[in-house]
Coordinates of C-alpha atoms in Angstrom, one line a residue:
X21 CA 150.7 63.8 93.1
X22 CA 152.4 61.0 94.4
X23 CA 152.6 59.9 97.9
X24 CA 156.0 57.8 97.5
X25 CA 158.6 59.7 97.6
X26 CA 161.8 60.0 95.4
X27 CA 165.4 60.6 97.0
X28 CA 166.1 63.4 95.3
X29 CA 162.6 64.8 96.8
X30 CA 163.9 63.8 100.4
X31 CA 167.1 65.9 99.4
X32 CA 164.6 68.6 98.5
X33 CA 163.1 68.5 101.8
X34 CA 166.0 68.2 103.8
X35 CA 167.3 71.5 101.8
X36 CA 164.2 73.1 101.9
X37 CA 164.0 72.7 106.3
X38 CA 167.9 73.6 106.2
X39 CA 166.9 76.9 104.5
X40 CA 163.7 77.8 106.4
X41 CA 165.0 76.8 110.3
X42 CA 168.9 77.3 109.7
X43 CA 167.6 81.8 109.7
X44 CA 167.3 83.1 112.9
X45 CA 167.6 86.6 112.1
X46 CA 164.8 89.1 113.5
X47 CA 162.6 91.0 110.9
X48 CA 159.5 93.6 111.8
X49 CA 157.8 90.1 111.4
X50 CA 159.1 86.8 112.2
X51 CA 157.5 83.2 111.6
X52 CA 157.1 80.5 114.3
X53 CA 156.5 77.1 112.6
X54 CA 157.2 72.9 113.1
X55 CA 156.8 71.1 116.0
X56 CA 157.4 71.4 119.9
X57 CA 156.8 75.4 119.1
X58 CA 157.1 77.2 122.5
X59 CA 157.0 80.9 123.2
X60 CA 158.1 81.5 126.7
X61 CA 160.0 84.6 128.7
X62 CA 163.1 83.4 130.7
X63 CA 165.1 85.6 132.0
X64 CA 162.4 88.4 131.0
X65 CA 163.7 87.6 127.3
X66 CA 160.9 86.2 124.8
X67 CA 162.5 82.8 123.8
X68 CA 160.9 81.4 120.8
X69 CA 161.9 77.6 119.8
X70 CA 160.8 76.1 116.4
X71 CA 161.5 73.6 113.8
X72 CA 161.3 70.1 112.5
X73 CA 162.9 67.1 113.6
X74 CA 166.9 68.1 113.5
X75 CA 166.3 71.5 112.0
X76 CA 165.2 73.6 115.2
X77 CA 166.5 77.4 116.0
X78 CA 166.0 79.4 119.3
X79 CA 165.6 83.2 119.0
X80 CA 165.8 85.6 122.0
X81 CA 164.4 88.8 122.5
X82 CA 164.7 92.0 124.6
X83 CA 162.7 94.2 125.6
X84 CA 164.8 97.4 124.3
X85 CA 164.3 96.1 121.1
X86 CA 162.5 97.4 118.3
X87 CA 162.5 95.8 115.3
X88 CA 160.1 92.9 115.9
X89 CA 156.4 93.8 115.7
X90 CA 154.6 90.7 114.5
X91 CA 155.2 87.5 116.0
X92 CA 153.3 84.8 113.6
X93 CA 152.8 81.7 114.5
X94 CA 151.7 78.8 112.3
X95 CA 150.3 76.1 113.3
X96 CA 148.2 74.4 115.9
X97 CA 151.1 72.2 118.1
X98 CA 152.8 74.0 121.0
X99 CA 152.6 76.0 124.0
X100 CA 152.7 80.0 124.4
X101 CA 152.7 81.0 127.9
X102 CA 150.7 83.3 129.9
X103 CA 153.4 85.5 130.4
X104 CA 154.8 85.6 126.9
X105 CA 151.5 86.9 125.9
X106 CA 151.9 89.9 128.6
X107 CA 155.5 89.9 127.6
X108 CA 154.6 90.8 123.8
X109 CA 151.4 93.3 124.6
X110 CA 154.0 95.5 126.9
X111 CA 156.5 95.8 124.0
X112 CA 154.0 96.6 121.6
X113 CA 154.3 93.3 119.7
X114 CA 151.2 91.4 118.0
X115 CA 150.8 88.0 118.7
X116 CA 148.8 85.8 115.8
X117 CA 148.4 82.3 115.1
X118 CA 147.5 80.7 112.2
X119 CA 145.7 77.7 110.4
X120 CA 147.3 76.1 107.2
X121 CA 145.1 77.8 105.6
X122 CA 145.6 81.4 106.8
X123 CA 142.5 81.4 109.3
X124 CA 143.2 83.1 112.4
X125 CA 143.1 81.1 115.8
X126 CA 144.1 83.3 117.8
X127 CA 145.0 87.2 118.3
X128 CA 146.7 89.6 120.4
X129 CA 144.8 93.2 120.6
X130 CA 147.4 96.1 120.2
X131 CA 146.7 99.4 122.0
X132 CA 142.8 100.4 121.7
X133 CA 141.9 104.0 122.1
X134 CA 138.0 103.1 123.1
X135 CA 136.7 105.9 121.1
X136 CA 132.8 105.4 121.4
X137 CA 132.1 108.1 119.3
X138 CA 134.1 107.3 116.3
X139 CA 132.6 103.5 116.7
X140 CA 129.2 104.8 117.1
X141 CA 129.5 107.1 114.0
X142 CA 131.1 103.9 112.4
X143 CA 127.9 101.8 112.8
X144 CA 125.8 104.7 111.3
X145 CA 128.0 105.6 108.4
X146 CA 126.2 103.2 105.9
X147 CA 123.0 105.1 106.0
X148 CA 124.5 108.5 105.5
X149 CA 127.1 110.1 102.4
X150 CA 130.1 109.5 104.5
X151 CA 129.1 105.6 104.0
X152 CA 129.6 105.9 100.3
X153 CA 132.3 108.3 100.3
X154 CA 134.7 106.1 102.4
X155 CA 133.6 103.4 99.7
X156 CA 134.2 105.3 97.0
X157 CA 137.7 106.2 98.5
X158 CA 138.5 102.7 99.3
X159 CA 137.8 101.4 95.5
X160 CA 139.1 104.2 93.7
X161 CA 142.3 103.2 95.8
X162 CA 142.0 99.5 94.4
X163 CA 140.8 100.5 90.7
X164 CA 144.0 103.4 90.4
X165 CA 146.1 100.6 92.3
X166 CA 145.0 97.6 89.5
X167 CA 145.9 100.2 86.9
X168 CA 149.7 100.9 87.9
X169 CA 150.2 97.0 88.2
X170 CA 149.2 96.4 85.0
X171 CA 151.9 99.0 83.6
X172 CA 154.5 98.0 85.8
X173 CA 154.0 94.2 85.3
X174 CA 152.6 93.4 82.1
X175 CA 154.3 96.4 80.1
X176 CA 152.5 96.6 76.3
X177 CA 149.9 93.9 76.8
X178 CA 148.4 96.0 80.2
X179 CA 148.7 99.8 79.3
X180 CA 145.7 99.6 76.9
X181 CA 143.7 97.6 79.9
X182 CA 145.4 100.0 82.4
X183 CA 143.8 103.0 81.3
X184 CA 140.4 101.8 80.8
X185 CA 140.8 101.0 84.8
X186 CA 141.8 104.8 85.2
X187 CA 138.5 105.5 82.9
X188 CA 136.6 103.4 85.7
X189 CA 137.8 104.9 88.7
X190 CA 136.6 108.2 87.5
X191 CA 133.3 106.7 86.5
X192 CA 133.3 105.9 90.8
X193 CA 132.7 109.8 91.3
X194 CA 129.5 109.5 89.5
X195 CA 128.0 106.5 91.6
X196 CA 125.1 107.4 94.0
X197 CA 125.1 104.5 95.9
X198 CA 126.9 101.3 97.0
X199 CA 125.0 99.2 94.6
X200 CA 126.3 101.1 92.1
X201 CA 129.8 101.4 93.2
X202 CA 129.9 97.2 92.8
X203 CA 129.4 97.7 89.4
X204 CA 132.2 99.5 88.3
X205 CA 133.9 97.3 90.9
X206 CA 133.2 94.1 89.5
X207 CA 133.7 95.6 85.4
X208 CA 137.4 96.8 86.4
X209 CA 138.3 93.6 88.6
X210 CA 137.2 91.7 85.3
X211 CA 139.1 93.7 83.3
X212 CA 142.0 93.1 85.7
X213 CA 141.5 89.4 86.3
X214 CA 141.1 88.3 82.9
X215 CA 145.0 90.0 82.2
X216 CA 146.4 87.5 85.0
X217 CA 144.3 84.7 83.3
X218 CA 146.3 85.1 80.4
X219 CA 150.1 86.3 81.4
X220 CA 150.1 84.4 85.1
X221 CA 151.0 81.2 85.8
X222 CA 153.3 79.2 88.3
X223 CA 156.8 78.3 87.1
X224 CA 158.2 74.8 88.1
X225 CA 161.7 73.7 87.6
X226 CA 162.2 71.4 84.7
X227 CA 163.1 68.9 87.2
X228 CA 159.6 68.9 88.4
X229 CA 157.5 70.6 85.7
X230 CA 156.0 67.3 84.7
X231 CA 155.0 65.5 88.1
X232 CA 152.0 68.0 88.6
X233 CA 148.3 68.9 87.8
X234 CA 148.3 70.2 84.4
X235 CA 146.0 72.9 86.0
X236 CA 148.9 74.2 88.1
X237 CA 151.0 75.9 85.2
X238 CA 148.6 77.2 83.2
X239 CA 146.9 80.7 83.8
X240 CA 143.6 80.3 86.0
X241 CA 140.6 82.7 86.4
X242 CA 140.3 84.2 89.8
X243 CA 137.9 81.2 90.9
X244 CA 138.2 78.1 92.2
X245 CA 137.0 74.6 90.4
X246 CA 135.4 73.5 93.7
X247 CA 132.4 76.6 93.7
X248 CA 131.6 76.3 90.3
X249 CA 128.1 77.6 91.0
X250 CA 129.5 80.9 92.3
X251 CA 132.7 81.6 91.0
X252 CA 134.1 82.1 94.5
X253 CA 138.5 82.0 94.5
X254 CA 138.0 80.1 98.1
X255 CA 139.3 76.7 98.5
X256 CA 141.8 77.5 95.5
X257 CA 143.0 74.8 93.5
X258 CA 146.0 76.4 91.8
X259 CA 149.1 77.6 93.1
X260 CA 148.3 81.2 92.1
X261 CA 145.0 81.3 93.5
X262 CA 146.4 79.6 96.7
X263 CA 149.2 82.2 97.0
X264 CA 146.6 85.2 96.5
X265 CA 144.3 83.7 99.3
X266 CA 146.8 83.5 101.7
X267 CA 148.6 86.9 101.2
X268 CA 145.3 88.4 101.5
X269 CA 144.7 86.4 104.8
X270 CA 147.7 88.1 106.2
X271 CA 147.0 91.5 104.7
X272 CA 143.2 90.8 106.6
X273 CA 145.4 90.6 109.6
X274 CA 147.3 93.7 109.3
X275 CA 143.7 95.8 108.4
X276 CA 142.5 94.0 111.6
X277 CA 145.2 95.7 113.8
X278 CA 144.8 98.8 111.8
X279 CA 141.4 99.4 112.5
X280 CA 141.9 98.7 116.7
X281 CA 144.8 101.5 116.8
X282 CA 143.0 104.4 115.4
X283 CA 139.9 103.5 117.2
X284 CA 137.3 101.8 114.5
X285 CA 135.3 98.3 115.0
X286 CA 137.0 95.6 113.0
X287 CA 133.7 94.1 112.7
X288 CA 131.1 97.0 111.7
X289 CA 131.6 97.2 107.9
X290 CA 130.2 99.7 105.1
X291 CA 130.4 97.8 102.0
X292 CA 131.0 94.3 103.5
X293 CA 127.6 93.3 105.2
X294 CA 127.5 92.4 108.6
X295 CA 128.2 88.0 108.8
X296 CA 128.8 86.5 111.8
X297 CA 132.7 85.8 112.4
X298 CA 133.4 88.2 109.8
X299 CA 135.2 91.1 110.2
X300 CA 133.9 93.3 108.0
X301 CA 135.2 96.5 108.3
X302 CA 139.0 95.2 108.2
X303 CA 138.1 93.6 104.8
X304 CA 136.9 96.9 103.4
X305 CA 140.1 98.7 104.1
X306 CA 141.8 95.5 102.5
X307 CA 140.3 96.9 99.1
X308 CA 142.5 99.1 99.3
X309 CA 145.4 97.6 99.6
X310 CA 144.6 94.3 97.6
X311 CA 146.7 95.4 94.5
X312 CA 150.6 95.8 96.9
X313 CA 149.4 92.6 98.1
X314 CA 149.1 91.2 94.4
X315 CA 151.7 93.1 93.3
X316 CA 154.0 90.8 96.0
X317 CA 152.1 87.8 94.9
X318 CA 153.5 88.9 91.3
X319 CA 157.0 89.6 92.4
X320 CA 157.1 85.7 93.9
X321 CA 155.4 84.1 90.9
X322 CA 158.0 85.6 88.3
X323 CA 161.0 85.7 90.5
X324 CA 160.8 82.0 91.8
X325 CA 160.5 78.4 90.0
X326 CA 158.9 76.2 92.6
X327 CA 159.5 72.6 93.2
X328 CA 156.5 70.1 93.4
X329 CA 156.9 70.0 97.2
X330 CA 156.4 73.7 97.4
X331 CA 152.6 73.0 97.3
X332 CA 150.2 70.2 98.6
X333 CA 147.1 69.1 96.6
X334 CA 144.5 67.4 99.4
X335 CA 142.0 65.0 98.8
X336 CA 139.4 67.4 97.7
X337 CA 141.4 68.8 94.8
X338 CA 142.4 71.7 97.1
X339 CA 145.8 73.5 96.6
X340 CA 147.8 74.0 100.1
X341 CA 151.1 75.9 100.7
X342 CA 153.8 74.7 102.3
X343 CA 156.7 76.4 104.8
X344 CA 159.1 77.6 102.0
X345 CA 156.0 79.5 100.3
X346 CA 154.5 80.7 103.2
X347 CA 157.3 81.4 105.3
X348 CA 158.6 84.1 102.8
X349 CA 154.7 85.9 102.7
X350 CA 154.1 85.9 106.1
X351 CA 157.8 88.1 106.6
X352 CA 155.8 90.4 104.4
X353 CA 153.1 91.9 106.4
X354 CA 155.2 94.6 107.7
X355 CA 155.4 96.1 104.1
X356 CA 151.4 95.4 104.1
X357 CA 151.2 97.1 107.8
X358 CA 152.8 100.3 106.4
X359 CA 150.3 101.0 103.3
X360 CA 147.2 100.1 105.3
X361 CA 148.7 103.0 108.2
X362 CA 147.5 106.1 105.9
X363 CA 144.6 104.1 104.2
X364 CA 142.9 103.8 107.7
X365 CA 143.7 107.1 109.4
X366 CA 142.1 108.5 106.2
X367 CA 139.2 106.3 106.6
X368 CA 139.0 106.9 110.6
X369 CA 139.1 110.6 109.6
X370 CA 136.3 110.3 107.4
X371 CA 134.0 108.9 109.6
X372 CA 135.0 111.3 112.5
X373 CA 134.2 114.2 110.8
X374 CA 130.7 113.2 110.1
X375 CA 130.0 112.7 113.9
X376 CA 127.3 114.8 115.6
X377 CA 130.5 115.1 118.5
X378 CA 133.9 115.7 118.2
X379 CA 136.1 113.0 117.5
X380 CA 139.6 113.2 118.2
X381 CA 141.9 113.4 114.9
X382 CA 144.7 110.8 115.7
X383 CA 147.3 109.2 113.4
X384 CA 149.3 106.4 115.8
X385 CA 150.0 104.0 112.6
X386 CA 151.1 107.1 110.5
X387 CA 152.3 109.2 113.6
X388 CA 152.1 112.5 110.8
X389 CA 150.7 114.6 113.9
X390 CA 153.7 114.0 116.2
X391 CA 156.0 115.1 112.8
X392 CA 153.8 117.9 112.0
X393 CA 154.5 119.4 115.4
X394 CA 158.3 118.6 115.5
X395 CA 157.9 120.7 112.1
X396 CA 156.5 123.9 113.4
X397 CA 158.5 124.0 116.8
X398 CA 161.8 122.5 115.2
X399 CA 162.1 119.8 117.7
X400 CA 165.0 117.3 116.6
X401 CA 163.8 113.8 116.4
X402 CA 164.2 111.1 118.7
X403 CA 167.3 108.7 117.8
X404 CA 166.6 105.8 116.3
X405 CA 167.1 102.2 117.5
X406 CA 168.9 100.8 114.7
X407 CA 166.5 98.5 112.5
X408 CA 169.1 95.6 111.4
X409 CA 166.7 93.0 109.3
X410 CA 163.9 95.0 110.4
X411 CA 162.5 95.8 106.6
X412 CA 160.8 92.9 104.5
X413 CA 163.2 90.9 102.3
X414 CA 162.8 90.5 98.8
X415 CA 161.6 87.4 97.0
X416 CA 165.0 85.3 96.0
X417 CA 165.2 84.0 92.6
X418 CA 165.5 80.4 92.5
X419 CA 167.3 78.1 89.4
X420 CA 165.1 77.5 86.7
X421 CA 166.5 73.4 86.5
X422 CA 165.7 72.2 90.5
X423 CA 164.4 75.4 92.0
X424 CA 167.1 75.9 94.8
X425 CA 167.4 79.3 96.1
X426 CA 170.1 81.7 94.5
X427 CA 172.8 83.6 96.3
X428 CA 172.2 86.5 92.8
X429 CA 169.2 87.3 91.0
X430 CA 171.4 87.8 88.0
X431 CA 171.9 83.7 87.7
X432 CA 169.6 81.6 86.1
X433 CA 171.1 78.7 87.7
X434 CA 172.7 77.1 90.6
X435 CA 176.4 76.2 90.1
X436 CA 175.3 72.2 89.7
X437 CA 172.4 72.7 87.1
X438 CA 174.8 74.9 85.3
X439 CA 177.6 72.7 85.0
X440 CA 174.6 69.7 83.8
X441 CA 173.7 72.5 81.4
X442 CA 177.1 73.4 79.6
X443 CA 177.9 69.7 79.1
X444 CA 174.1 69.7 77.4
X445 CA 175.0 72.8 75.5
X446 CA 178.1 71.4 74.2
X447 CA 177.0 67.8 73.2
X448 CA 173.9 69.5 71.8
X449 CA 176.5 72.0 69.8
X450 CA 178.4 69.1 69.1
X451 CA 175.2 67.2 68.1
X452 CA 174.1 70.2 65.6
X453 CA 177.5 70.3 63.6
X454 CA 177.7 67.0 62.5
X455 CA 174.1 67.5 61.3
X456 CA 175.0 70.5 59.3
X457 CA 178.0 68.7 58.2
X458 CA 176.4 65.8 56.9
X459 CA 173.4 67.9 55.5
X460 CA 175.8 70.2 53.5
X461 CA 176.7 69.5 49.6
X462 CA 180.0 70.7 50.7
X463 CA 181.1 67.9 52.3
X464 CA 183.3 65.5 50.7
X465 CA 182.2 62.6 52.4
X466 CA 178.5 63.1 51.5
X467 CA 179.1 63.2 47.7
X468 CA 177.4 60.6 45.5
X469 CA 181.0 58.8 45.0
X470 CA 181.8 58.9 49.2
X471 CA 178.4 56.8 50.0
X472 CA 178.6 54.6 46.9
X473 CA 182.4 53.2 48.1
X474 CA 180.8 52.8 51.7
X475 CA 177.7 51.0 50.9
X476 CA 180.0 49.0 48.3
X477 CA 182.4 48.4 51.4
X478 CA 179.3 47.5 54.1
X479 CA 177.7 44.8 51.2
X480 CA 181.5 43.3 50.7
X481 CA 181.8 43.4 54.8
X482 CA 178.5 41.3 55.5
X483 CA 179.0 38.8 52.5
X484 CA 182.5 38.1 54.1
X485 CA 180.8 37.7 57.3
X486 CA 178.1 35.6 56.3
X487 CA 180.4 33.5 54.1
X488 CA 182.8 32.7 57.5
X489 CA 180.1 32.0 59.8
X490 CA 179.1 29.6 57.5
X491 CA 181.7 27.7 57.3
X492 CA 182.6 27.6 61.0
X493 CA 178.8 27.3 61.9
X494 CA 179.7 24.0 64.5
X495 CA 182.4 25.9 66.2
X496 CA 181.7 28.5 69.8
X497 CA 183.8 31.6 70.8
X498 CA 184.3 33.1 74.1
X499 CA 183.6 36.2 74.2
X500 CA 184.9 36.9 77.6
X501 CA 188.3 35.0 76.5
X502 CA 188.7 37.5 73.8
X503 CA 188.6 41.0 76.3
X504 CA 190.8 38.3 78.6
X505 CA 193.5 37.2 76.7
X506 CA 193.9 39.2 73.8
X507 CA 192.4 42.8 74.9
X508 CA 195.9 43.0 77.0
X509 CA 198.1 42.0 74.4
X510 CA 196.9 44.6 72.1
X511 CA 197.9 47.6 73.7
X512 CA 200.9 48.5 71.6
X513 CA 200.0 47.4 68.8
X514 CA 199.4 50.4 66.3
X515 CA 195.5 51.4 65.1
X516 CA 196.9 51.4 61.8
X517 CA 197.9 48.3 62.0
X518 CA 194.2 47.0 63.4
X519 CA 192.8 48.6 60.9
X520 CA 194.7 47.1 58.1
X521 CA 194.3 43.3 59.7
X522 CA 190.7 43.9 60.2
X523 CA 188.9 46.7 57.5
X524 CA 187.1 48.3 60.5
X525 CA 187.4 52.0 61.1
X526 CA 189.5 54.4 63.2
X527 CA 187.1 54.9 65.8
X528 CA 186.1 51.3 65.8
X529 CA 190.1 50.0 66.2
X530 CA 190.2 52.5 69.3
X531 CA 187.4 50.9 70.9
X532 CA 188.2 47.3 70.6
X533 CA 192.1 48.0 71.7
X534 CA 190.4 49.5 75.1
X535 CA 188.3 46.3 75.2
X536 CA 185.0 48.2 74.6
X537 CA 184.0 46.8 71.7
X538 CA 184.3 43.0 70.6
X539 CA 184.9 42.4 66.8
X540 CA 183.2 39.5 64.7
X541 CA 185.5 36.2 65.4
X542 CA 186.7 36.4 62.3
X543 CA 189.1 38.9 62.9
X544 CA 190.2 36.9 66.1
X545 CA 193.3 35.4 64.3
X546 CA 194.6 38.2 63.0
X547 CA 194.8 40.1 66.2
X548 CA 196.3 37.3 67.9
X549 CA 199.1 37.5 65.3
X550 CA 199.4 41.2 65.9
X551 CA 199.3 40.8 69.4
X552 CA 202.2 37.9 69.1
X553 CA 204.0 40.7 66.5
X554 CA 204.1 43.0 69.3
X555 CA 205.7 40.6 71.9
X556 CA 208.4 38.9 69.4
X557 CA 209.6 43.1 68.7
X558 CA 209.1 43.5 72.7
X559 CA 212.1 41.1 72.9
X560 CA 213.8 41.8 70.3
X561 CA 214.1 45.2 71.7
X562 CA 214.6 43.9 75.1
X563 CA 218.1 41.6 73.6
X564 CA 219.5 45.1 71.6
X565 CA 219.1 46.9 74.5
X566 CA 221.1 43.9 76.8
X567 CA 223.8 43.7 74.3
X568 CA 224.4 47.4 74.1
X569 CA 224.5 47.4 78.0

């Protein structure tokens, strides 16, 4: 990639901050990025102030409202104050901060029901059945999940694949233990993985298709170049591998919180073993949920043609996101927040029942108890706090040509790239017929008599032009004399009448009348006695037109 620059990339930029800072609107999750980010409470409202440079926005909150429920900031420049963190844990709102490359800094813990027994039924699950039927739940959840993305994305080419998925989630009831369940695990995620090597790929704009890694727009296994030995996707080094990384970085997030509200330990896993700084649990539910978070990741990589600045490559090969890729994921978690809900109540309930002791059966991500009993006594619900922005946006489609975003997903095109296009269409049209014209044995001017007169007329041209700059081989002509003094002079005199004083064409008589194109100096003298033709009938008219007056 190259470190300079163009102007129309600094336009990009400039368009690209315009887009990102110039939103303030307030979705269930909203995106703090730039620099001089503060989060503070004035007023007792949550201000929160980002940007960059000249693009900066300032968005208030109250504490009636309830639409906000993630607050995620990017970045590792600004301040959060003591009391914005108290401010966001009394209204229910998560607080999470955010590396470049999705790793979590920092995080705010939601409501926790401290339920000992659950947790200590959790860390004893792996050695009894419930262990491997909560894994067995979890992947037939992912395998079923791969399967109705490769129908719904990849049409013909992933039915045939989709249903030997289906064939493997069934072989997942016959698996006695965990090392077994990997298996048919890692034979349907190949199955699954070796469809998006062939059909995925990022789109660029034509403007900027060329200017990167040939790596980048051509379908990559779900690995990375740098851990060859291994095969691991970490440190990804393609766009789509970069994109899936950090979507499942927030998803991570969102199984994190999950597992806190109905009462499990983020870090005590059952098919993710136990690593320090790992939470373990949280990425078990994620298998779950991986293929809505692909199915997003999908959704963006057909829907959009990105721009070169869209991504960063770093001096390790390794492929980074920038805001106006990550800014649109991130708003995204609330849809992942909402299919973890019943994924870990289910699992929560799993592991509860298998306790020695009673565990309480709760559902706060869900809240299915609280409706169950409105149900049976008919009590009317609670009126709703209406949810303007709350819900995720979809993925905009962007123009194919420069990659700016799209008020319709109908266009193809912004209105600019359009109008370079039609003039390309038409000259290309344009272009075409002539071909056909002079390729077809209907045309008159193409017959064997046609070309014989003009090759007979170019040799008697050149000989005539060889033969006068022969004999005036001592003299000079001024060029610039000509288009001075004559070009003028020539304006009403007739084509026709050029063309019979010279033997050049229509097109070429036009041309050198508007002082475009500069005949031979033989022709000089002629058009000097048309052009003094012209002025003697100028006055002639001028006299009549006197003498009548």
């Amino acid at each position: 990639m190259n470190e300079l620059l163009s102007p129309a990339d600094v336009d990009s930029i400039d368009a690209i901050l315009a887009a990102t800072y110039g939103r303030a609107d307030y979705r269930r999750t909203i995106v703090v990025d730039g620099y001089g980010v503060r989060i503070s409470v004035d007023r007792n409202h949550l201000t929160v102030s980002d940007g960059i440079g000249a693009h900066r926005r300032l968005r208030t909150l109250t504490r009636s409202q309830r639409a906000v429920r993630r607050i995620v900031v990017l970045g590792e420049a600004g301040t959060l104050s003591l009391a914005a963190i108290r401010w966001c844990i009394d209204t229910g709102i998560t607080l999470v901060n955010l590396t470049s490359d999705g790793t979590v800094l920092a995080q705010t813990v939601g409501d926790n029901p401290h339920e000992a027994r659950l947790r200590r039924a959790q860390a004893v699950a792996t050695l009894s059945d419930v262990g491997l039927e909560t894994a067995c739940y979890l992947i037939r959840e992912k395998v079923l999940g791969h399967a109705a993305n490769l129908t719904n994305m990849f049409a013909e080419n992933g039915r045939a694949v989709a249903e030997d998925l289906r064939g493997h989630a069934s072989d997942i009831s016959n698996v006695t233990d965990i090392a077994g369940l990997r298996e048919v695990e890692a034979r349907a995620a190949a199955a699954y993985f070796a469809l998006w090597q062939r059909n995925v790929a990022a789109q660029f704009a034509t403007r900027d298709a060329r200017g990167v890694p040939a790596h980048w727009v051509t379908g990559n296994a779900r690995a990375s170049r740098l851990r060859r030995a291994g095969r691991s996707p970490r440190k990804a080094t393609d766009p789509v591998n970069a994109i899936l990384n950090y979507a499942y970085s927030l998803a991570e997030i969102e199984c994190r919180i999950a597992c806190v509200a109905v009462g499990l330990d983020p870090e005590l896993g059952i098919m993710h073993a136990d690593v320090k700084y790992r939470a373990s649990m949280a990425l078990d539910l994620l298998e779950a949920i991986r293929p809505i978070v692909e199915s997003d990741a999908l959704q963006l990589l057909q829907h959009r043609r990105f721009r070169a600045i869209d991504f960063i490559e770093t001096k390790d090969g390794t492929c980074r996101l920038t805001e106006s890729v990550t800014h649109p994921l991130t708003e995204r978690m609330d849809t992942w927040a909402k299919a973890i809900a019943p994924v870990a109540e289910t699992v929560a309930h799993m592991i509860g029942a298998a306790s020695p002791t009673k565990v309480r059966v709760r559902t706060p991500l869900t809240r299915s108890n609280h409706r169950t009993v409105q149900a049976i006594h008919a009590i009317p619900s609670s009126p709703q706090i209406p949810d303007s922005g709350g819900t995720s946006a979809p993925f905009k489609a962007t123009c194919i040509d420069c990659g700016q975003e799209l008020p319709s997903g109908r266009q193809k095109r912004c209105s600019n790239c359009e109008a370079v296009d039609k003039i390309k269409r038409m000259t290309q049209r344009a272009e075409n017929g002539a071909k056909s014209r002079r390729e077809s044995t209907d045309d008159p001017t193409q017959s064997p008599e046609s070309r014989a007169t003009r090759i007979a007329s170019q040799r008697a041209s050149r000989a005539a032009r060889d033969a006068w700059d022969a004999t005036h081989a001592n003299e000079s002509f001024d060029r610039k004399s000509f288009a001075r003094e004559i070009v003028p002079a020539l304006a009403p005199v007739p084509l026709s009448r050029i063309v019979q004083a010279t033997g050049v064409s229509i097109a070429a008589a036009s041309k050198i009348r508007r002082g475009i194109l500069a005949p031979h100096p033989r022709h000089w003298a002629a058009l000097t006695r048309l052009t003094e033709e012209a002025i003697t009938v100028e006055k002639v008219g001028v006299k009549a037109s006197e003498a009548a007056g």
